[in-house]
Amino acid sequence: MKKIPLIIDCDPGHDDAIALLIALASDKFDLKGITTVGGNQTVEKTTANALKILELVGRTDVPVVSGRSNPMMSKLRVAEDVHGASGMDGPVLPEPKTKSLNMRAVDFIAEQVEKSEDPFVLVAVGPFTNIGTFLLAYPHLHHKIEKIHVMGGGVYEGNRSQLAEFNVWNDPESAKVVTDSRIPVHFFGLDVTHKALIRQDEFHLFRQEKGSVFQFVADLLDFYSICYVQERKLEGCPMHDSCAVASLIDPNMFTGYEAFIDVDIEGSKTRGACIVDIRPQERRLGENNGVFYMNVDRLRFLKLIIDSCHKLEQDLRN
Ligand code: BDR
Ligand code: CA
């Protein structure tokens, strides 16, 4: 089986961390690198967190490249209320011994896409600044990208305004570059990610297992649940970013709509909202440019996360 050449652009982040674990455990991917962006915390902190995660699982062979610190047109607004001062509060991990590559994330993405013989897949689970900048700077490489899987948006609700979700809200211009690119975009927004929960009564499935990876996830969940369970009253922690990765491993786990998807960059109340047009084709605002996901087989998804942890623990023992 040919592996999918992949870059994950992220801002770890509790749910980013678990998305990375799933990707690192899977033999479906040829993970070319992890690029980081200012999002949940400053890019310095999200980069350090990515390096810490790779060291924890013994995968420092995967390059980390630090990217843009601020959105294209505005100043970054971090999510300290959700992810804490470090961006990944809760687990206590040593300071990273490894360093990020000394180059720009945007150029790293271009280099990897350019030299790939197979169609490339990008996963973007933070504000879309690196990906938007890459698409603007390297238009001749668009045809080499098969699709982009993103965590972003939400049809029925936002989490930073009534209609805007954090990743899109932080950098709507970059998100619009992505949807305007005509590269197929698979959107995992709040409609589906709020169903992709690890419920609080399932946290013990991680805590009860021996091994640093399971304990790391249990610590992540404990901290992440302060926001989602205690404050927002969900039944558990939404694994937002893992959806964008899990769907590449097991596409049938998710269902959604093919749609014309756009991003509002102007509205005084709707800036950063996603417009998802699923009306009959002849009335849509534009040609379909992707899929907007709405549902997940939650137990299958949970099993994938647990299996991924077992695989990483086993790799660490070998
Ligand atoms: C998104 O925002 C971040 O806080 C999460 O990591 C996720 O990517 C959810 O709105
Ligand atoms: Ca994220």
XYZ file of C-alpha atoms and ligand atoms in Angstrom:
329
model
C 0.000 0.000 0.000
C 1.356 3.402 -0.981
C 1.652 5.782 1.908
C 0.030 9.206 1.765
C 2.638 12.008 1.754
C 1.436 14.339 4.470
C 2.227 17.518 6.378
C 0.273 18.451 9.488
C 0.021 22.165 10.163
C -1.033 22.689 13.770
C -0.965 24.740 16.981
C -0.671 22.200 19.803
C -3.003 22.422 21.689
C -4.577 19.479 23.537
C -6.646 18.180 20.632
C -3.803 18.902 18.179
C -1.588 16.692 20.350
C -3.989 13.757 20.083
C -4.331 14.320 16.323
C -0.542 14.085 16.068
C -0.504 10.847 18.073
C -3.020 9.247 15.704
C -0.970 10.306 12.687
C 2.304 9.094 14.209
C 0.779 5.715 15.013
C -0.659 5.086 11.566
C 1.217 3.234 8.847
C -0.942 4.925 6.213
C 1.130 8.098 6.212
C 4.511 9.208 5.073
C 4.586 12.105 7.525
C 7.008 14.568 5.969
C 6.843 17.080 8.775
C 4.866 19.079 11.277
C 4.544 22.804 10.732
C 3.404 25.042 13.538
C 1.436 28.253 13.591
C 0.412 30.873 16.115
C -3.045 29.828 17.316
C -3.890 28.286 20.649
C -0.717 29.967 21.863
C 2.180 31.890 20.335
C 4.080 30.044 17.631
C 7.105 29.725 19.943
C 4.958 27.802 22.417
C 3.126 25.665 19.838
C 6.492 24.761 18.294
C 7.909 23.740 21.679
C 4.802 21.647 22.300
C 5.145 19.844 18.945
C 8.790 19.044 19.755
C 7.835 17.766 23.211
C 5.203 15.431 21.755
C 7.683 13.949 19.272
C 10.239 13.421 22.028
C 7.629 11.737 24.217
C 6.878 9.151 21.525
C 10.481 8.813 20.333
C 9.763 10.228 16.890
C 12.258 13.053 16.607
C 12.930 11.846 13.058
C 9.858 13.892 12.022
C 10.930 17.488 11.287
C 9.153 20.367 13.005
C 9.153 23.710 11.239
C 7.940 26.875 12.868
C 5.567 29.046 10.868
C 3.687 32.341 10.964
C 3.146 33.981 14.298
C 0.254 36.256 13.348
C -2.723 35.982 10.991
C -2.403 37.550 7.528
C -4.241 40.793 8.325
C -4.484 41.004 12.104
C -2.928 40.174 15.436
C -3.210 36.667 16.864
C -5.745 36.039 19.608
C -4.654 32.958 21.564
C -6.944 30.447 23.308
C -5.390 30.568 26.754
C -8.861 30.123 28.257
C -9.031 26.653 26.688
C -5.419 25.442 26.457
C -3.676 27.337 29.266
C -0.553 29.494 29.410
C 1.676 26.922 27.680
C -0.926 26.029 25.036
C -0.822 22.451 26.334
C -1.265 22.793 30.095
C -1.761 19.694 32.213
C 0.886 17.135 31.249
C 4.328 17.866 32.634
C 6.837 17.216 29.880
C 10.532 18.082 29.860
C 11.747 21.029 27.800
C 12.537 19.771 24.278
C 16.107 18.783 23.508
C 15.523 18.968 19.773
C 14.975 22.099 17.700
C 12.756 23.102 14.836
C 14.354 23.332 11.384
C 15.882 26.680 10.589
C 13.596 27.583 7.687
C 10.140 29.023 7.081
C 7.213 26.609 7.339
C 5.789 27.929 4.086
C 9.011 27.129 2.210
C 9.251 23.726 3.872
C 5.735 22.866 2.690
C 6.641 24.009 -0.838
C 9.853 21.977 -0.842
C 8.093 18.806 0.272
C 5.170 19.207 -2.120
C 7.506 19.979 -5.006
C 9.635 16.894 -4.571
C 6.765 14.497 -3.931
C 6.081 12.023 -6.704
C 2.632 11.244 -5.319
C -0.291 13.604 -4.763
C 0.204 15.391 -1.463
C -2.271 15.848 1.386
C -2.190 18.789 3.795
C -3.856 18.670 7.190
C -4.486 22.064 8.786
C -5.801 22.165 12.338
C -4.815 25.624 13.512
C -5.478 29.071 12.017
C -4.806 28.719 8.288
C -2.022 31.311 8.036
C 0.761 28.963 6.915
C -1.410 27.165 4.403
C -2.962 30.372 3.036
C 0.470 31.978 2.678
C 1.854 28.857 1.000
C -1.039 28.762 -1.497
C -0.542 32.445 -2.380
C 3.233 32.147 -2.662
C 3.398 28.903 -4.642
C 0.431 28.783 -7.058
C 2.348 26.483 -9.435
C 2.263 23.746 -6.778
C -1.516 23.674 -6.271
C -1.972 20.872 -8.783
C 0.261 18.597 -6.714
C -2.058 18.765 -3.718
C -4.818 16.190 -3.789
C -6.807 17.671 -0.924
C -6.651 19.633 2.308
C -8.245 18.266 5.486
C -9.025 21.038 7.931
C -10.517 21.506 11.357
C -12.508 24.678 11.071
C -15.923 26.264 10.824
C -19.354 25.182 11.930
C -22.766 25.566 10.360
C -24.991 25.651 13.423
C -22.682 27.401 15.840
C -19.340 29.061 16.354
C -17.158 29.029 19.439
C -15.633 32.525 19.201
C -18.645 34.331 17.853
C -22.139 33.132 17.122
C -21.032 31.808 13.748
C -17.238 31.756 13.741
C -15.036 28.912 14.916
C -11.588 29.680 16.423
C -9.308 28.609 13.531
C -11.306 30.491 10.894
C -12.134 33.417 13.193
C -8.433 34.040 13.904
C -7.477 34.299 10.236
C -10.511 34.449 7.921
C -8.445 35.811 5.010
C -6.182 32.762 5.016
C -9.173 30.453 5.362
C -10.703 32.113 2.318
C -7.510 31.605 0.325
C -7.900 27.897 1.128
C -11.549 27.679 0.044
C -10.907 29.835 -3.033
C -7.967 27.673 -4.135
C -10.178 25.067 -5.819
C -8.152 22.346 -4.147
C -10.757 20.025 -2.574
C -11.146 20.963 1.096
C -12.565 18.546 3.655
C -13.979 20.546 6.548
C -14.371 19.095 10.031
C -16.222 21.849 11.811
C -17.899 22.118 15.198
C -21.014 20.278 13.965
C -19.046 17.049 13.774
C -16.243 17.722 16.266
C -18.690 18.316 19.103
C -19.928 14.782 18.429
C -16.371 13.429 18.370
C -16.147 13.436 22.145
C -14.128 11.448 24.579
C -16.717 11.397 27.326
C -15.696 12.080 30.876
C -16.792 8.578 31.924
C -14.294 7.232 29.354
C -11.215 9.083 30.637
C -10.331 6.041 32.762
C -9.745 4.049 29.558
C -6.545 6.074 29.236
C -5.636 6.561 32.899
C -5.907 2.829 33.644
C -3.272 1.872 31.047
C 0.406 1.802 31.869
C 2.786 3.831 29.719
C 3.748 7.407 29.091
C 1.548 7.894 26.029
C -1.651 6.832 27.784
C -0.768 8.926 30.846
C -0.039 11.906 28.577
C -3.484 11.623 26.973
C -5.144 11.207 30.379
C -3.389 14.368 31.611
C -4.437 16.240 28.461
C -8.062 15.209 28.962
C -8.083 16.219 32.620
C -6.948 19.751 31.811
C -9.014 20.092 28.609
C -12.149 19.065 30.484
C -11.920 22.138 32.732
C -13.091 24.196 29.776
C -15.347 21.725 27.998
C -16.962 19.795 30.850
C -16.837 22.121 33.837
C -17.401 25.413 32.030
C -19.155 24.608 28.746
C -21.073 21.635 30.138
C -20.330 19.161 27.348
C -20.346 15.458 28.220
C -16.640 15.218 27.465
C -13.792 16.682 25.448
C -14.283 17.286 21.712
C -11.409 15.831 19.732
C -11.695 18.592 17.129
C -8.391 18.167 15.351
C -8.259 14.381 15.430
C -11.223 14.292 13.048
C -9.137 15.785 10.238
C -6.562 12.995 10.636
C -8.835 10.056 11.532
C -10.870 10.622 8.374
C -7.762 9.933 6.276
C -7.287 6.608 8.045
C -10.925 5.496 8.062
C -12.992 7.744 5.743
C -16.218 5.828 6.384
C -16.166 6.908 9.998
C -17.506 10.330 8.952
C -20.430 11.531 6.866
C -21.107 14.935 5.387
C -22.191 16.919 2.380
C -20.432 17.812 -0.815
C -20.876 21.550 -0.947
C -19.727 24.930 -2.100
C -17.864 26.261 0.913
C -16.849 29.899 1.373
C -15.632 32.105 4.227
C -17.079 35.484 5.127
C -14.339 38.076 5.625
C -16.538 41.178 5.711
C -19.676 40.847 7.785
C -19.798 42.862 10.982
C -21.466 39.916 12.719
C -20.449 37.072 10.418
C -16.723 37.661 9.811
C -15.026 34.275 10.037
C -18.219 32.300 9.426
C -18.284 29.468 6.899
C -20.937 29.515 4.220
C -21.839 25.961 3.289
C -24.144 25.853 0.285
C -25.833 22.491 -0.218
C -28.802 23.729 -2.248
C -29.522 22.068 -5.599
C -26.438 22.411 -7.769
C -27.913 24.937 -10.186
C -28.686 27.341 -7.319
C -25.432 27.046 -5.418
C -23.245 30.115 -5.056
C -20.426 28.238 -6.758
C -19.097 24.872 -7.835
C -18.569 22.281 -5.102
C -15.116 22.728 -3.634
C -15.161 20.196 -0.863
C -17.015 18.236 1.760
C -18.445 19.596 4.997
C -18.738 16.852 7.620
C -21.617 16.572 10.062
C -21.470 13.148 11.751
C -19.011 10.651 13.169
C -19.222 7.065 14.359
C -18.021 8.060 17.823
C -17.169 4.635 19.218
C -15.144 3.719 16.149
C -13.329 7.026 16.506
C -12.626 6.401 20.203
C -11.277 2.947 19.360
C -8.905 4.459 16.807
C -7.507 6.824 19.451
C -7.012 3.998 21.963
C -5.479 1.689 19.332
C -3.120 4.499 18.300
C -1.914 4.884 21.891
C -1.315 1.127 22.165
C 0.667 1.205 18.927
C 2.859 4.096 20.141
C 3.449 2.382 23.498
C 4.460 -0.766 21.677
C 6.831 1.179 19.382
C 8.417 2.764 22.457
C 9.037 -0.669 23.986
C 10.661 -2.026 20.794
C -10.037 24.545 17.273
O -9.493 25.602 18.037
C -8.436 25.146 18.831
O -8.574 25.598 20.133
C -8.431 23.640 18.731
O -7.115 23.136 18.769
C -9.103 23.371 17.423
O -8.169 23.352 16.362
C -11.455 24.296 17.739
O -12.247 25.416 17.492
Ca -5.778 23.215 16.775
